[in-house]
XYZ file of C-alpha atoms in Angstrom:
682
model
C 0.000 0.000 0.000
C 1.297 3.469 -0.877
C 1.078 5.584 2.222
C 3.636 8.361 2.037
C 2.955 11.462 -0.108
C 6.625 12.002 -0.914
C 6.833 8.488 -2.385
C 4.044 9.120 -4.858
C 5.245 12.046 -6.926
C 1.647 13.100 -7.634
C 0.514 16.467 -6.273
C -2.986 17.802 -6.781
C -3.313 21.569 -7.101
C -6.468 21.851 -5.045
C -6.924 23.188 -1.533
C -10.639 22.657 -0.986
C -11.601 20.360 1.869
C -14.593 18.674 0.226
C -14.288 15.170 -1.245
C -12.845 15.220 -4.789
C -13.357 13.034 -7.842
C -10.374 12.588 -10.163
C -10.880 10.100 -12.953
C -11.812 6.879 -11.213
C -10.407 8.043 -7.860
C -12.622 9.354 -5.082
C -10.521 11.555 -2.810
C -11.521 12.292 0.788
C -9.494 15.384 1.733
C -10.465 15.999 5.349
C -7.016 15.019 6.610
C -5.018 18.255 6.797
C -2.821 18.497 3.732
C -3.591 14.981 2.474
C -6.317 13.138 0.554
C -7.254 9.463 0.760
C -8.692 7.536 -2.189
C -11.133 4.637 -1.998
C -8.218 2.207 -1.943
C -6.572 3.822 1.076
C -3.755 5.482 -0.896
C -2.718 8.896 0.394
C -1.873 11.873 -1.803
C -0.504 15.324 -1.106
C -3.558 17.573 -1.211
C -1.738 20.634 -2.439
C 1.621 22.222 -2.959
C 1.018 23.784 0.471
C 1.046 20.313 2.033
C 4.722 20.072 1.150
C 5.780 23.674 1.857
C 3.713 24.039 5.058
C 4.050 22.283 8.417
C 0.410 21.319 9.060
C 0.832 18.726 11.851
C 3.185 18.305 14.797
C 5.442 15.849 12.946
C 5.091 17.694 9.584
C 2.954 14.911 8.111
C 0.391 12.735 9.923
C 3.067 10.033 9.911
C 5.233 11.961 12.347
C 8.452 11.613 10.342
C 9.470 15.264 10.932
C 11.016 15.591 7.488
C 10.556 18.615 5.250
C 11.160 18.439 1.483
C 12.358 22.057 1.519
C 15.958 22.622 0.447
C 16.434 26.379 0.139
C 18.466 26.279 3.356
C 21.208 23.712 2.851
C 24.630 22.657 4.076
C 26.301 25.354 1.991
C 24.363 28.361 3.275
C 22.961 27.438 6.695
C 25.746 29.453 8.372
C 24.064 32.597 6.952
C 20.818 32.115 8.881
C 19.646 35.191 10.750
C 16.664 36.096 12.921
C 13.674 36.884 10.681
C 11.220 37.683 13.481
C 10.526 37.137 17.159
C 7.169 36.678 18.821
C 6.524 37.101 22.541
C 3.505 35.325 24.003
C 3.367 37.900 26.790
C 3.136 35.276 29.513
C 5.960 36.847 31.453
C 3.631 39.705 32.397
C 2.376 39.904 36.021
C -1.192 39.068 35.013
C 0.011 35.651 33.789
C 2.029 34.745 36.888
C 1.688 31.049 37.728
C 2.165 29.042 40.899
C 4.554 26.600 39.219
C 7.004 27.300 36.371
C 5.828 26.926 32.787
C 7.595 25.427 29.765
C 7.011 26.808 26.267
C 7.563 23.543 24.348
C 5.261 24.167 21.394
C 5.906 23.147 17.808
C 3.959 25.717 15.727
C 1.906 24.681 12.712
C 1.694 26.545 9.391
C -1.202 25.933 7.026
C -2.651 28.104 4.251
C -0.709 31.194 5.148
C -1.263 31.218 8.917
C 0.820 29.991 11.828
C -0.935 28.465 14.843
C 0.750 27.918 18.196
C -0.219 27.277 21.808
C 1.273 28.185 25.168
C 1.497 26.419 28.553
C -1.573 28.410 29.630
C -3.544 26.941 26.730
C -3.681 30.256 24.894
C -3.781 29.767 21.128
C -2.321 32.331 18.745
C -2.678 32.837 15.006
C 0.293 34.650 13.490
C 1.439 35.938 10.132
C 4.216 33.430 9.304
C 6.196 36.042 7.354
C 6.313 38.736 10.025
C 5.260 37.027 13.254
C 2.480 39.583 13.681
C -0.466 38.432 15.790
C -3.813 37.930 14.038
C -5.866 36.668 16.970
C -5.515 35.000 20.350
C -7.824 32.702 22.321
C -7.475 32.390 26.103
C -9.174 29.432 27.897
C -8.595 31.114 31.284
C -6.681 28.343 33.039
C -6.483 28.625 36.819
C -2.895 29.782 37.260
C -2.914 29.078 41.006
C -2.981 25.315 40.378
C 0.381 23.644 40.976
C 0.624 21.766 37.676
C 3.471 19.280 37.179
C 4.805 19.381 33.622
C 3.272 22.786 32.915
C 3.575 22.648 29.121
C 1.563 22.499 25.915
C 3.371 21.097 22.880
C 0.941 22.191 20.192
C -2.432 22.065 18.492
C -4.052 19.947 15.773
C -5.901 21.103 12.638
C -8.839 19.450 10.884
C -10.766 20.240 7.697
C -14.462 19.322 7.894
C -15.412 17.743 4.557
C -19.126 18.174 5.336
C -18.854 21.939 5.794
C -19.004 24.601 3.120
C -15.429 25.592 2.268
C -14.525 28.755 4.154
C -17.523 28.626 6.472
C -17.206 28.992 10.222
C -15.378 26.043 11.824
C -14.815 24.366 8.459
C -11.160 24.468 9.499
C -10.869 23.628 13.187
C -8.092 23.927 15.717
C -8.086 21.417 18.566
C -6.162 22.213 21.727
C -5.935 20.014 24.829
C -5.227 22.270 27.801
C -3.162 21.461 30.883
C -6.366 21.447 32.970
C -7.768 18.674 30.736
C -10.194 20.441 28.428
C -10.393 19.538 24.738
C -11.416 22.711 22.894
C -12.374 23.198 19.254
C -11.749 26.643 17.727
C -12.617 28.250 14.417
C -9.255 28.701 12.690
C -10.318 31.963 11.055
C -11.383 33.788 14.218
C -10.067 31.808 17.191
C -13.522 31.522 18.750
C -14.977 28.227 20.048
C -16.995 25.973 17.742
C -20.312 25.907 19.611
C -21.421 22.589 18.087
C -18.458 20.728 19.610
C -19.123 19.364 23.101
C -20.577 21.971 25.449
C -20.003 25.331 23.791
C -16.789 24.131 22.128
C -15.376 22.125 25.047
C -15.162 18.476 26.135
C -13.989 17.868 29.714
C -11.516 15.025 29.678
C -11.751 14.041 33.346
C -15.352 12.972 32.867
C -15.756 9.199 32.809
C -12.236 8.221 33.848
C -12.003 4.833 35.563
C -9.671 6.209 38.244
C -10.422 9.827 39.003
C -7.445 12.101 39.808
C -6.897 12.648 43.519
C -5.491 16.141 42.972
C -5.509 18.663 40.138
C -2.073 17.988 38.722
C -2.294 14.190 38.848
C -3.996 14.223 35.439
C -2.938 16.740 32.770
C -2.724 17.282 29.013
C 0.641 18.302 27.553
C 0.659 16.976 23.968
C -1.509 17.875 20.976
C -4.385 15.602 19.983
C -4.372 13.706 16.688
C -7.233 13.807 14.175
C -7.804 10.919 11.764
C -10.950 9.561 10.086
C -13.039 12.362 11.642
C -12.017 11.384 15.186
C -9.972 13.450 17.641
C -7.738 11.059 19.588
C -6.471 12.258 22.979
C -4.158 10.748 25.575
C -3.089 12.177 28.938
C -0.190 12.895 31.289
C -0.443 11.204 34.696
C 1.746 12.129 37.665
C 4.338 9.476 38.476
C 4.713 7.486 41.673
C 1.947 9.001 43.775
C -0.207 5.881 44.333
C -0.772 2.426 42.875
C -4.267 3.365 41.663
C -3.205 6.619 40.013
C -5.466 8.414 37.566
C -6.242 5.997 34.761
C -4.641 6.488 31.370
C -7.493 5.896 28.930
C -6.927 6.993 25.338
C -10.186 8.238 23.850
C -11.602 9.140 20.475
C -14.126 11.987 20.124
C -16.201 12.920 17.096
C -14.409 15.879 15.497
C -17.690 17.626 14.676
C -19.805 17.030 17.770
C -17.345 16.089 20.505
C -19.315 12.924 21.253
C -17.258 10.106 22.750
C -16.750 7.443 20.073
C -14.517 5.005 21.954
C -12.202 4.415 24.914
C -9.030 2.327 25.087
C -7.776 1.520 28.591
C -4.136 0.322 28.656
C -4.967 -1.493 31.894
C -7.474 -3.891 30.291
C -10.801 -4.116 32.102
C -12.442 -6.709 29.836
C -11.701 -10.240 31.022
C -12.168 -11.464 27.444
C -9.113 -9.463 26.404
C -6.100 -11.819 26.549
C -3.980 -8.935 27.856
C -6.005 -8.872 31.100
C -4.474 -12.213 32.117
C -1.050 -10.542 32.200
C -2.081 -8.441 35.229
C -1.856 -10.585 38.365
C -3.055 -9.861 41.886
C -6.199 -8.412 43.479
C -5.073 -4.819 42.894
C -3.506 -5.254 39.463
C -6.455 -4.102 37.375
C -6.928 -1.116 39.691
C -3.599 0.217 38.443
C -3.573 3.624 36.850
C -1.301 5.363 34.358
C 0.098 3.201 31.513
C -1.113 6.322 29.741
C 0.077 7.740 26.443
C 1.377 11.231 27.137
C 3.446 11.654 24.007
C 2.376 12.622 20.481
C 0.594 10.051 18.291
C 1.181 9.119 14.645
C -1.612 8.474 12.150
C -1.949 6.639 8.855
C -4.891 8.264 7.035
C -5.022 5.497 4.422
C -5.316 2.768 7.007
C -7.456 5.054 9.205
C -5.259 3.973 12.072
C -3.647 5.823 14.967
C -0.434 4.570 16.558
C 0.108 5.338 20.232
C 3.003 4.706 22.620
C 2.113 3.885 26.214
C 3.943 4.411 29.492
C 4.571 2.444 32.666
C 1.678 1.481 34.962
C 1.514 3.002 38.438
C 3.747 3.014 40.292
C 6.912 3.127 38.214
C 9.422 1.430 40.499
C 7.438 -1.172 42.464
C 5.154 -3.676 40.770
C 4.226 -5.930 43.678
C 0.587 -4.877 43.394
C 0.532 -5.402 39.601
C 2.466 -8.600 39.057
C 2.676 -10.168 35.607
C 3.822 -8.871 32.255
C 1.352 -5.918 32.271
C 0.541 -5.925 28.548
C -0.564 -2.722 26.823
C 1.699 -0.935 29.310
C 5.034 0.158 27.751
C 3.751 -0.723 24.307
C 3.155 0.531 20.804
C -0.537 0.066 20.060
C -2.263 0.352 16.675
C -5.899 1.448 17.029
C -8.593 1.724 14.377
C -9.452 5.414 14.591
C -13.133 5.101 13.789
C -13.966 2.344 16.279
C -11.187 2.142 18.875
C -10.489 -1.489 17.995
C -6.980 -2.610 18.927
C -5.382 -3.985 15.768
C -2.100 -5.030 17.362
C 0.341 -4.143 20.110
C 4.042 -4.617 20.694
C 5.441 -4.405 24.221
C 8.916 -2.860 24.556
C 9.376 -3.459 28.320
C 7.743 -6.181 30.402
C 6.496 -5.300 33.917
C 8.250 -1.942 33.966
C 10.204 -1.170 37.168
C 12.434 1.584 35.709
C 10.094 4.348 34.421
C 10.894 3.262 30.887
C 7.870 5.019 29.377
C 7.579 5.019 25.623
C 7.996 8.775 25.663
C 9.213 9.132 22.087
C 6.401 9.570 19.535
C 6.045 6.748 16.994
C 7.031 7.601 13.416
C 5.627 5.939 10.288
C 8.144 5.365 7.507
C 8.894 3.021 4.602
C 11.906 0.714 4.839
C 13.515 -1.827 2.531
C 13.637 -5.339 3.958
C 14.835 -8.188 1.772
C 14.581 -6.005 -1.317
C 10.934 -5.154 -0.598
C 9.539 -1.794 0.510
C 7.550 -2.211 3.717
C 5.409 0.272 5.648
C 6.839 0.459 9.147
C 6.519 2.028 12.596
C 9.618 3.357 14.329
C 9.695 3.430 18.128
C 12.719 4.736 20.013
C 12.789 3.930 23.708
C 14.298 5.123 26.968
C 16.185 1.819 27.033
C 18.210 3.137 24.099
C 16.658 0.799 21.525
C 15.116 1.634 18.146
C 12.379 -0.801 17.114
C 11.182 -1.156 13.519
C 7.745 -2.791 13.344
C 5.507 -3.887 10.480
C 2.770 -1.258 10.283
C 0.026 -3.831 9.631
C 0.985 -6.461 12.197
C 3.365 -4.966 14.758
C 5.853 -7.763 14.105
C 9.491 -6.559 14.259
C 11.025 -6.234 10.806
C 14.489 -6.886 12.242
C 15.078 -9.822 14.605
C 14.825 -8.857 18.275
C 16.769 -10.587 21.045
C 15.093 -11.437 24.330
C 17.017 -12.809 27.268
C 17.157 -13.325 31.007
C 17.555 -10.291 33.261
C 18.265 -9.938 37.010
C 15.561 -10.868 39.505
C 14.344 -8.581 42.273
C 15.462 -8.897 45.883
C 12.687 -6.595 47.170
C 10.031 -8.364 49.277
C 6.760 -8.662 47.368
C 8.260 -7.813 43.965
C 8.435 -10.226 41.025
C 10.486 -8.768 38.180
C 9.657 -10.289 34.806
C 12.402 -12.848 34.074
C 13.147 -11.723 30.503
C 13.371 -8.463 28.581
C 14.128 -7.428 25.001
C 17.876 -6.858 24.935
C 18.301 -6.043 21.246
C 16.069 -4.573 18.536
C 18.031 -5.788 15.522
C 19.749 -2.387 15.345
C 22.728 -1.104 17.344
C 21.736 0.506 20.655
C 21.363 4.275 20.600
C 23.100 4.773 23.950
C 25.295 2.741 26.333
C 23.481 -0.229 27.800
C 25.816 -0.910 30.705
C 28.916 0.220 32.572
C 31.673 -1.299 34.687
C 33.654 -0.152 37.676
C 36.728 0.664 35.565
C 34.609 2.692 33.134
C 33.376 5.147 35.750
C 34.286 8.774 35.109
C 35.107 11.899 37.023
C 37.139 15.004 36.176
C 39.428 14.404 39.187
C 40.943 11.410 40.909
C 38.841 12.228 43.979
C 35.669 12.117 41.888
C 36.586 8.784 40.352
C 37.408 7.298 43.737
C 34.099 8.536 45.130
C 32.172 7.083 42.158
C 33.863 3.695 42.570
C 33.099 3.646 46.272
C 29.452 4.506 45.566
C 29.324 1.881 42.792
C 30.515 -0.768 45.251
C 27.681 0.144 47.631
C 24.955 -0.084 44.981
C 23.285 -3.042 43.384
C 24.291 -3.279 39.737
C 23.867 -6.420 37.652
C 23.851 -4.819 34.221
C 20.916 -3.785 32.082
C 17.480 -4.016 33.763
C 18.902 -4.177 37.289
C 15.727 -3.881 39.422
C 15.290 -1.214 42.112
C 16.445 -2.213 45.584
C 16.464 -1.009 49.169
C 20.240 -0.459 49.137
C 20.037 1.530 45.909
C 20.343 0.294 42.333
C 22.289 1.828 39.469
C 20.025 2.226 36.444
C 21.547 2.622 32.961
C 19.951 4.022 30.840
C 18.159 6.260 33.329
C 14.561 7.476 33.386
C 15.553 10.393 31.097
C 16.806 7.980 28.443
C 18.256 6.728 26.080
C 15.749 8.261 23.751
C 13.204 10.634 25.282
C 10.097 12.621 24.317
C 12.109 14.559 21.750
C 11.544 11.622 19.427
C 13.049 10.836 16.031
C 13.335 12.436 12.604
C 13.585 10.471 9.365
C 15.522 11.199 6.167
C 13.605 9.340 3.437
C 16.280 9.879 0.780
C 18.777 7.791 2.726
C 16.547 5.837 5.150
C 18.372 7.379 8.105
C 16.793 7.924 11.529
C 18.132 10.732 13.753
C 17.594 10.409 17.516
C 18.661 12.608 20.465
C 19.718 10.616 23.532
C 20.745 11.105 27.152
C 23.637 9.109 28.628
C 23.663 9.643 32.350
C 22.973 7.033 35.007
C 20.469 7.207 37.866
C 20.271 5.633 41.314
C 16.911 4.263 42.480
C 16.431 3.487 46.163
C 13.284 2.013 47.714
C 13.091 3.301 51.283
C 10.881 1.359 53.735
C 8.041 3.660 54.678
C 8.826 3.719 58.407
C 12.430 4.665 57.678
C 11.283 7.447 55.404
C 8.908 8.858 58.009
C 11.845 9.162 60.397
C 13.805 11.218 57.847
C 10.887 13.358 56.626
C 11.731 17.027 56.520
C 15.137 16.463 54.944
C 13.699 15.588 51.541
C 13.033 17.375 48.277
C 10.287 16.624 45.818
C 9.313 17.090 42.236
C 12.518 17.263 40.169
C 12.759 14.717 37.355
C 16.377 15.808 36.930
C 18.073 15.979 40.321
C 16.961 14.236 43.528
C 13.324 13.347 44.018
C 11.275 11.569 46.663
C 7.837 10.183 45.874
C 5.239 8.585 48.143
C 4.257 5.466 46.122
C 1.150 5.124 48.304
C -0.221 1.580 48.438
C 3.272 0.081 48.526
C 5.616 -0.571 51.485
C 8.181 1.871 50.082
C 8.956 5.490 49.283
C 10.989 6.245 46.176
C 14.292 8.096 46.142
C 15.516 8.912 42.635
C 18.753 10.759 41.889
C 21.399 11.104 39.219
C 24.565 9.023 39.618
C 26.900 11.867 40.606
C 30.104 12.238 42.572
C 30.156 14.331 45.731
C 31.356 17.297 43.645
C 28.323 17.025 41.364
C 30.237 15.496 38.446
C 28.582 12.551 36.660
C 30.029 9.138 37.360
C 29.093 7.979 33.866
C 31.450 9.230 31.145
C 30.748 11.995 28.641
C 29.160 12.787 26.325
C 26.184 13.163 28.645
C 23.900 13.723 25.651
C 24.325 12.759 22.009
C 22.681 12.902 18.602
C 22.696 9.569 16.799
C 22.000 8.706 13.151
C 21.054 5.116 12.284
C 20.820 3.692 8.761
C 17.865 1.367 8.212
C 19.589 0.112 5.054
C 22.857 -1.031 6.601
C 21.462 -1.380 10.155
C 24.495 0.492 11.450
C 25.202 3.744 13.264
C 26.053 6.333 10.584
C 27.350 8.906 13.057
C 27.166 9.641 16.746
C 28.081 13.125 17.994
C 27.808 14.988 21.313
C 24.714 17.159 21.599
C 25.447 20.325 23.537
C 28.231 21.198 25.960
C 28.681 21.386 29.698
C 27.572 25.025 29.635
C 24.454 25.309 31.804
C 24.700 21.903 33.472
C 25.363 23.559 36.818
C 21.721 24.658 36.808
C 20.717 21.046 37.407
C 23.409 20.414 39.995
C 25.976 18.907 37.596
C 29.445 20.430 37.958
C 32.134 19.636 35.384
C 34.974 21.595 33.765
C 34.189 23.761 30.719
C 33.952 22.202 27.269
C 33.059 18.689 28.406
C 31.005 17.374 25.453
C 27.312 16.603 25.570
C 24.469 17.871 27.735
C 21.230 16.625 29.168
C 18.687 17.345 26.440
C 14.915 17.301 26.039
C 13.548 18.339 22.652
C 13.279 16.889 19.176
C 15.032 17.034 15.784
C 13.792 17.655 12.252
C 15.445 16.800 8.932
C 15.223 18.635 5.623
C 15.934 17.912 1.954
C 18.678 20.515 2.293
C 20.720 17.826 4.046
C 20.275 19.282 7.520
C 19.230 18.289 11.031
C 17.897 21.107 13.219
C 17.639 20.644 16.984
C 17.668 22.655 20.210
C 16.940 20.732 23.390
C 20.242 20.962 25.281
C 20.702 22.728 28.604
C 23.348 24.982 27.021
C 20.510 26.847 25.242
C 21.834 26.732 21.683
C 19.879 25.993 18.521
C 22.005 23.958 16.115
C 22.139 22.633 12.567
C 24.055 19.447 11.764
C 25.081 17.940 8.439
C 22.780 14.977 7.859
C 25.548 13.006 6.131
C 28.215 13.107 8.802
C 26.894 14.842 11.941
C 29.201 17.852 11.652
C 27.851 20.918 13.435
C 27.389 23.623 10.783
C 25.603 26.410 12.672
C 24.516 27.344 16.145
C 22.885 30.352 17.739
C 22.325 31.241 21.381
C 18.687 31.360 22.474
C 17.202 33.407 25.339
C 16.291 30.109 27.020
C 16.634 26.459 26.107
C 14.867 25.322 22.951
C 13.171 22.508 24.871
C 10.869 21.819 21.926
C 10.829 20.387 18.403
C 11.469 22.996 15.681
C 9.648 23.228 12.346
C 10.198 24.738 8.905
C 8.023 26.090 6.063
C 8.165 28.098 2.843
C 6.656 31.557 3.232
C 4.613 33.333 0.599
C 7.627 35.621 0.148
C 9.611 32.665 -1.189
C 11.859 32.306 1.871
C 12.272 29.141 3.904
C 11.845 29.758 7.629
C 12.996 27.617 10.551
C 11.186 28.230 13.839
C 11.787 27.104 17.415
C 10.091 27.880 20.727
C 12.937 29.218 22.876
C 10.947 29.058 26.091
C 12.977 26.888 28.458
C 11.122 25.480 31.462
C 11.519 28.015 34.249
C 14.209 25.829 35.821
C 17.308 24.212 34.307
C 16.590 25.406 30.763
C 15.845 28.984 31.855
C 12.638 30.788 30.909
C 11.439 32.885 27.995
C 8.170 33.543 26.189
C 9.770 33.785 22.738
C 9.150 31.948 19.491
C 11.953 32.768 17.054
C 12.027 32.407 13.252
C 15.262 32.188 11.264
C 15.764 32.624 7.515
C 18.482 33.421 4.993
C 19.049 37.141 4.344
C 16.745 38.714 1.802
C 18.422 39.150 -1.580
C 19.878 42.610 -2.109
C 17.806 44.782 -4.435
């Protein structure tokens, strides 16, 4: 089946959203930028579909590749700021109780840019000048102490039953941090009254496990629209209780907001074979296993592909014994009905917070001389899986083997895990005492002493009461920044983190005696979490020397390119520098390569990879062939987001990134910045 517009070479010069007849083909064009014929083949709807950036991952497939080539390896060093846009959320009237993170990837479609902010405000901008056209404000309660206070973008949908150009014929869907799904008219920014209640569906309604506090259940990623259905996941707070807010993925009618279906990753139907993989009286009460990342969609197959996270709680599974299927999985769901078509589990009975945080990407690969539609899934374990898009079966042979057992009373770690995906690992899978690092002899001695005190039996070492060394850590391997795909060379580009973590399960009585000397809430740094319903409290920290230097060697973050043709690493380069690491308590000498990074890459036909993400707050361009850094520019705060690119009506290619940081380690800003080549001299 043909399912990628760039593989077809057939572009229709029409931009209407109504169904189209062309010869013997009936084209349904309600997928933004793409049309589907009666055979399920997908075509670029217009030239704009190629020059715009109409969905989070550029196309519904989430490959994050642009066919634009005006900016290339020979001129990228000439990029300059074209415009800057301030959201205004640094003003006193927008002060929030907890810090916000501007992590949005803007969309451009039909001459307008659409972007969202952590406060759920949606802007329409002129993509040539950055001038504001309208703004919608959902009036989020800023006194709520939200966790990951972010909004990574919006989704667009063309209604093929509406008169072209009529009100709400082009809709914007935004899922706000306070769990409202809102439909807006793209022309005016006002709610579509026929969707839900006055334009809004409340996403907490009907959850199996209701949140116990406001920030236990949030929305941080954009919804996905396919086959007339808006598909929405959720972000659930980690490690609060065994029966955390439930992580249902739901599909709502894009016109009316009516609930069409619900998929619960903790299966509640005893007829579902996956339910037998949850063992114990409390197992099916588990929450989370949610999908908090961005989805991918195949309009031709009318299928949405979601990546799920770990069930609650992350680091103790004694109340949810068994393999816990649908958790930590890639799941293919029929968009119109919610039927599960297949699933592939990347981690069994997760005890390490190895969420599938990276969005799936749909690509075409050559296997045995045959082109095959595939799903890519990068994982926190540092693996890159390549799955058949129709069946979920790995296209490259995976290796499963025995892993260490747990020594924690009441825990039963699953005896085997996937140890190899058929591709080289994206990040180190293990360490040894003589491989430990430190900038001084004192640091190295301290790290070795600490290593000797910890439990470490290699990859998938379970948590323990004496403390276990976990490599890769909960920030990856691969993370929510995801992957970008170069279709000309079948190369996948993935940002990774390479720093170890220490997980300690503290008996609850012991923890109560030390209460008052603890900190909470930092995913990077030291964190304590209650894990209510278990005998333990979690302590999670980075594996650092007393001086604050990492015990695992640099680079601490890297950008990796993998060839799906040769199944080899093409290049592997440090991402970022040690500049800024002190803001997260990491202290190393200047110019140590690689930084902790959170944010995604894009590729272009100009032979480039663009990425921000690192704590050193630079936006960079790399040569797609060899990983050489060709350009970088300092940002006002970390570009903790995925950039995008488009061709403006003035003929210039623009590259845009949200330079908003996170109010903590990455700094804070309210700026979205566009770069372009200088205008030709007149």
